[in-house]
Amino acid sequence: MTTNDYAEPAATLLNASMPLLGFGTWQIRNSDAPQLTAHALEAGYRHIDTATAYHNEAGIGKALASSALARESVFVTTKLPPDRAGKERRTLEESLAKLGVNYVDLWLVHWPPNGRAAPRVWEQFIKARQDGLARAIGVSNYSLSQIDELTQVTGVAPEVNQIRWGPSIYDHGVVLGLQQRGVVLEGYSPFKVSNLSDPILVSIASRHDATTAQVIVAWHVAHGFVVIPKSARVDRIVSNAAGARVPLTVEEVTAIDGLSRAARVGSSRRFG
């Protein structure tokens, strides 16, 4: 077992501590999930991100069952597909059974059902948290206005919004909007939205004897964003995690912020 443990740094949720570094499992086959998740846990990841739609919860459950780690030391996220609206409790119970756990640490609405905020779905998430089936609840791919609708109708704000995120689509307006609402920003596809050959990233990586992928992970952590890099290669699983320990300077973080093309792609309109 590795001596690394990436439980910290973490974001504070209502009933849980959410490690800023997570292991993303999108597109990882169920048959590969036990071994790859086990490697991630051995590398020090203490946060595993999956979803009903990934069809790999059972494989991840095998890794959790075979791990020597205590259940409470691993933060587990899964998500409700939008087409399961109206079947929230049943879907969550199926996820718990596949994962082999009594609760998930975070349950997300994967996408707005039919493109709408869906307060009735959110009410079921609130109930699941009250019943102890999910320690924290949130959304994914929601706009600020949709988050506001959920909060206004139910009186309960999402704790997390998981969105496509990286330096090239960094938008301070989105960051500020989520902060003002007390919502943690969690980013997915950090490498897919990034140019890993960008000269600024290459220069910063060289200074730290790091890879540009590690610099992108470090940038998320420096901002306090949750990041869930995904890889099906063991060496990259280990390497990506090490990015959480790269100590970027304020000047380097600012330089990476400057890579944003948000003004050109209209990120604020997409999430605002």
XYZ file of C-alpha atoms in Angstrom:
272
model
C 0.000 0.000 0.000
C 1.265 3.462 -0.870
C 2.295 5.877 1.832
C 0.401 8.603 -0.044
C -3.063 9.564 1.127
C -4.941 12.229 -0.755
C -7.835 12.629 1.664
C -6.576 16.183 2.096
C -6.925 18.875 0.964
C -10.689 18.630 0.996
C -13.826 20.713 0.594
C -16.183 20.874 3.562
C -19.750 19.765 2.883
C -22.690 19.691 5.289
C -22.036 16.163 6.588
C -18.851 15.169 4.801
C -15.324 16.123 3.846
C -14.801 15.842 0.078
C -11.205 15.248 -1.090
C -10.244 17.696 -3.825
C -8.574 14.858 -5.727
C -10.881 12.170 -7.025
C -10.566 9.212 -9.382
C -12.855 9.575 -12.387
C -14.265 6.350 -13.825
C -16.218 7.495 -16.892
C -15.711 5.045 -19.798
C -13.994 2.501 -17.548
C -15.598 -0.865 -18.229
C -17.179 -2.757 -15.359
C -14.769 -5.635 -15.975
C -11.779 -3.301 -15.601
C -13.192 -1.263 -12.723
C -12.148 -3.605 -9.863
C -8.470 -3.585 -10.802
C -8.219 0.081 -11.813
C -10.130 1.305 -8.750
C -7.925 -0.858 -6.545
C -4.850 0.728 -8.146
C -6.301 4.182 -7.497
C -6.909 3.380 -3.838
C -3.390 1.968 -3.556
C -2.041 5.172 -5.129
C -3.720 7.186 -2.372
C -6.973 8.351 -3.935
C -9.679 8.586 -1.282
C -12.461 9.780 -3.558
C -14.050 7.639 -6.279
C -16.486 9.133 -8.795
C -18.946 6.954 -10.706
C -22.524 7.120 -12.005
C -25.428 4.837 -12.770
C -24.892 5.652 -16.447
C -21.272 4.457 -16.352
C -22.422 0.857 -15.743
C -19.366 0.156 -13.586
C -20.720 0.536 -10.052
C -20.574 -3.223 -9.409
C -16.931 -3.355 -10.437
C -16.096 -0.437 -8.197
C -17.983 -2.159 -5.405
C -15.677 -5.171 -5.752
C -12.644 -2.920 -5.300
C -14.163 -1.279 -2.237
C -15.010 -4.675 -0.736
C -11.490 -5.999 -1.256
C -9.770 -2.885 0.072
C -8.353 -2.798 3.584
C -9.511 0.801 3.871
C -12.399 1.586 6.209
C -15.615 2.569 4.444
C -15.609 6.016 6.025
C -12.153 6.762 4.640
C -13.276 6.559 0.982
C -15.554 9.248 -0.444
C -17.887 7.651 -3.002
C -19.965 9.600 -5.519
C -22.622 8.305 -7.885
C -25.227 10.039 -10.043
C -28.853 9.757 -11.111
C -29.398 9.687 -14.904
C -31.962 12.269 -16.029
C -34.116 9.539 -17.570
C -34.532 8.012 -14.104
C -36.419 11.050 -12.831
C -39.411 9.704 -10.930
C -37.456 6.594 -9.910
C -34.950 8.316 -7.664
C -35.098 6.122 -4.554
C -35.154 2.883 -6.537
C -32.140 4.014 -8.588
C -30.158 4.998 -5.516
C -30.929 1.714 -3.781
C -29.741 -0.155 -6.879
C -26.524 1.875 -6.842
C -25.954 1.134 -3.164
C -26.437 -2.584 -3.787
C -23.976 -2.614 -6.680
C -21.421 -0.563 -4.753
C -21.877 -2.753 -1.695
C -22.339 0.213 0.646
C -25.081 1.474 2.938
C -24.725 5.075 1.782
C -22.902 7.178 -0.778
C -20.980 10.234 0.292
C -22.371 12.279 -2.589
C -25.335 11.739 -4.908
C -25.692 14.004 -7.933
C -28.400 14.703 -10.478
C -26.274 13.845 -13.527
C -27.928 16.279 -15.956
C -31.004 18.508 -15.619
C -33.946 16.198 -16.534
C -35.362 17.347 -19.884
C -33.071 20.359 -19.540
C -35.010 21.625 -16.503
C -34.032 22.150 -12.875
C -36.646 19.600 -11.719
C -37.356 20.586 -8.092
C -39.469 17.430 -7.615
C -36.394 15.317 -8.314
C -34.379 17.477 -5.937
C -36.963 16.928 -3.197
C -36.216 13.193 -3.415
C -32.507 13.924 -3.061
C -33.197 15.931 0.075
C -35.206 13.017 1.440
C -32.382 10.581 0.652
C -29.957 12.771 2.630
C -32.399 12.981 5.517
C -32.718 9.190 5.489
C -28.944 8.696 5.543
C -28.652 7.107 2.103
C -26.498 10.001 0.888
C -24.317 12.097 3.155
C -24.262 14.956 0.656
C -26.321 15.859 -2.411
C -25.659 17.971 -5.448
C -26.062 18.412 -9.170
C -24.023 18.115 -12.336
C -24.125 20.283 -15.452
C -26.553 22.753 -13.858
C -26.589 26.486 -14.547
C -26.609 29.055 -11.757
C -30.231 29.907 -12.539
C -31.228 26.241 -12.280
C -29.434 25.975 -8.943
C -31.332 29.064 -7.793
C -34.621 27.476 -8.809
C -33.933 24.364 -6.743
C -32.988 26.491 -3.748
C -35.974 28.816 -4.050
C -38.515 26.004 -4.416
C -37.152 23.641 -1.749
C -35.154 25.899 0.549
C -32.151 23.572 0.121
C -29.179 24.386 -2.099
C -27.055 21.747 -3.835
C -23.750 21.208 -2.069
C -21.807 20.506 -5.270
C -22.077 21.286 -8.975
C -19.948 18.987 -11.132
C -19.216 20.638 -14.482
C -16.812 20.329 -17.399
C -13.851 22.381 -16.253
C -10.226 23.234 -16.881
C -7.922 26.226 -17.424
C -9.089 26.842 -20.999
C -12.727 27.265 -19.920
C -12.028 28.887 -16.547
C -14.636 31.559 -15.878
C -14.351 33.690 -12.763
C -18.045 34.545 -13.027
C -18.965 30.876 -12.660
C -16.532 30.477 -9.764
C -17.890 33.529 -7.963
C -21.503 32.557 -8.621
C -21.049 29.112 -7.080
C -19.097 30.540 -4.137
C -21.856 33.052 -3.433
C -24.344 30.188 -3.322
C -22.154 28.017 -1.119
C -21.805 25.394 -3.854
C -18.534 23.493 -4.324
C -17.206 23.473 -7.885
C -16.161 20.032 -9.073
C -14.518 19.757 -12.483
C -14.560 16.826 -14.890
C -12.615 16.188 -18.126
C -9.734 18.445 -16.992
C -7.346 17.130 -19.651
C -9.826 16.900 -22.517
C -10.531 20.622 -22.334
C -6.840 21.494 -22.039
C -3.942 21.850 -24.446
C -1.296 19.790 -22.657
C 1.339 21.189 -25.029
C 0.614 24.825 -24.212
C 3.947 26.659 -23.713
C 2.827 28.202 -20.414
C 1.890 24.809 -18.972
C 5.110 23.290 -20.329
C 7.202 26.049 -18.742
C 5.509 25.738 -15.350
C 5.760 21.947 -15.461
C 9.486 22.191 -16.218
C 10.030 24.414 -13.167
C 8.405 21.807 -10.924
C 9.846 18.719 -12.650
C 6.238 17.746 -13.327
C 4.018 16.846 -16.270
C 1.536 19.332 -17.693
C -1.269 17.007 -16.596
C 0.038 17.272 -13.035
C 0.111 21.059 -13.359
C -3.563 21.059 -14.355
C -4.434 18.945 -11.309
C -2.349 21.300 -9.151
C -4.184 24.318 -10.601
C -7.540 22.866 -9.543
C -6.279 22.148 -6.050
C -4.709 25.614 -5.713
C -8.118 27.149 -6.469
C -9.947 24.776 -4.124
C -11.772 23.079 -7.015
C -12.469 19.362 -6.847
C -10.878 17.525 -9.793
C -11.510 13.962 -10.976
C -8.845 12.982 -13.527
C -9.467 9.648 -15.218
C -7.071 7.163 -16.738
C -7.076 3.449 -17.479
C -3.277 3.319 -17.231
C -1.765 2.555 -13.834
C 1.263 4.800 -14.343
C -0.951 7.757 -15.177
C -3.309 7.047 -12.290
C -0.303 7.396 -9.973
C 1.178 10.354 -11.860
C -2.069 12.333 -11.978
C -2.517 11.979 -8.230
C 0.953 13.412 -7.587
C -0.229 16.620 -9.211
C -2.202 17.378 -6.059
C 1.128 17.926 -4.290
C 2.704 20.277 -6.865
C 3.079 23.659 -5.070
C 2.145 26.290 -7.639
C 2.925 29.918 -6.863
C 0.244 32.632 -7.002
C 1.898 33.942 -10.155
C 1.770 30.513 -11.799
C -1.907 30.057 -10.939
C -2.642 33.495 -12.412
C -0.721 32.619 -15.575
C -2.761 29.421 -15.971
C -5.979 31.385 -15.376
C -4.910 33.510 -18.337
C -5.236 30.520 -20.659
C -9.020 30.837 -20.416
C -10.963 31.319 -23.626
C -14.212 31.733 -21.672
C -14.933 35.166 -23.088
C -14.782 33.738 -26.625
C -16.835 30.559 -25.998
C -19.456 32.233 -23.798
C -18.946 30.106 -20.686
C -20.870 32.566 -18.517
C -23.904 32.222 -20.761
C -23.737 28.431 -20.550
C -23.579 28.332 -16.771
C -24.967 31.709 -15.768
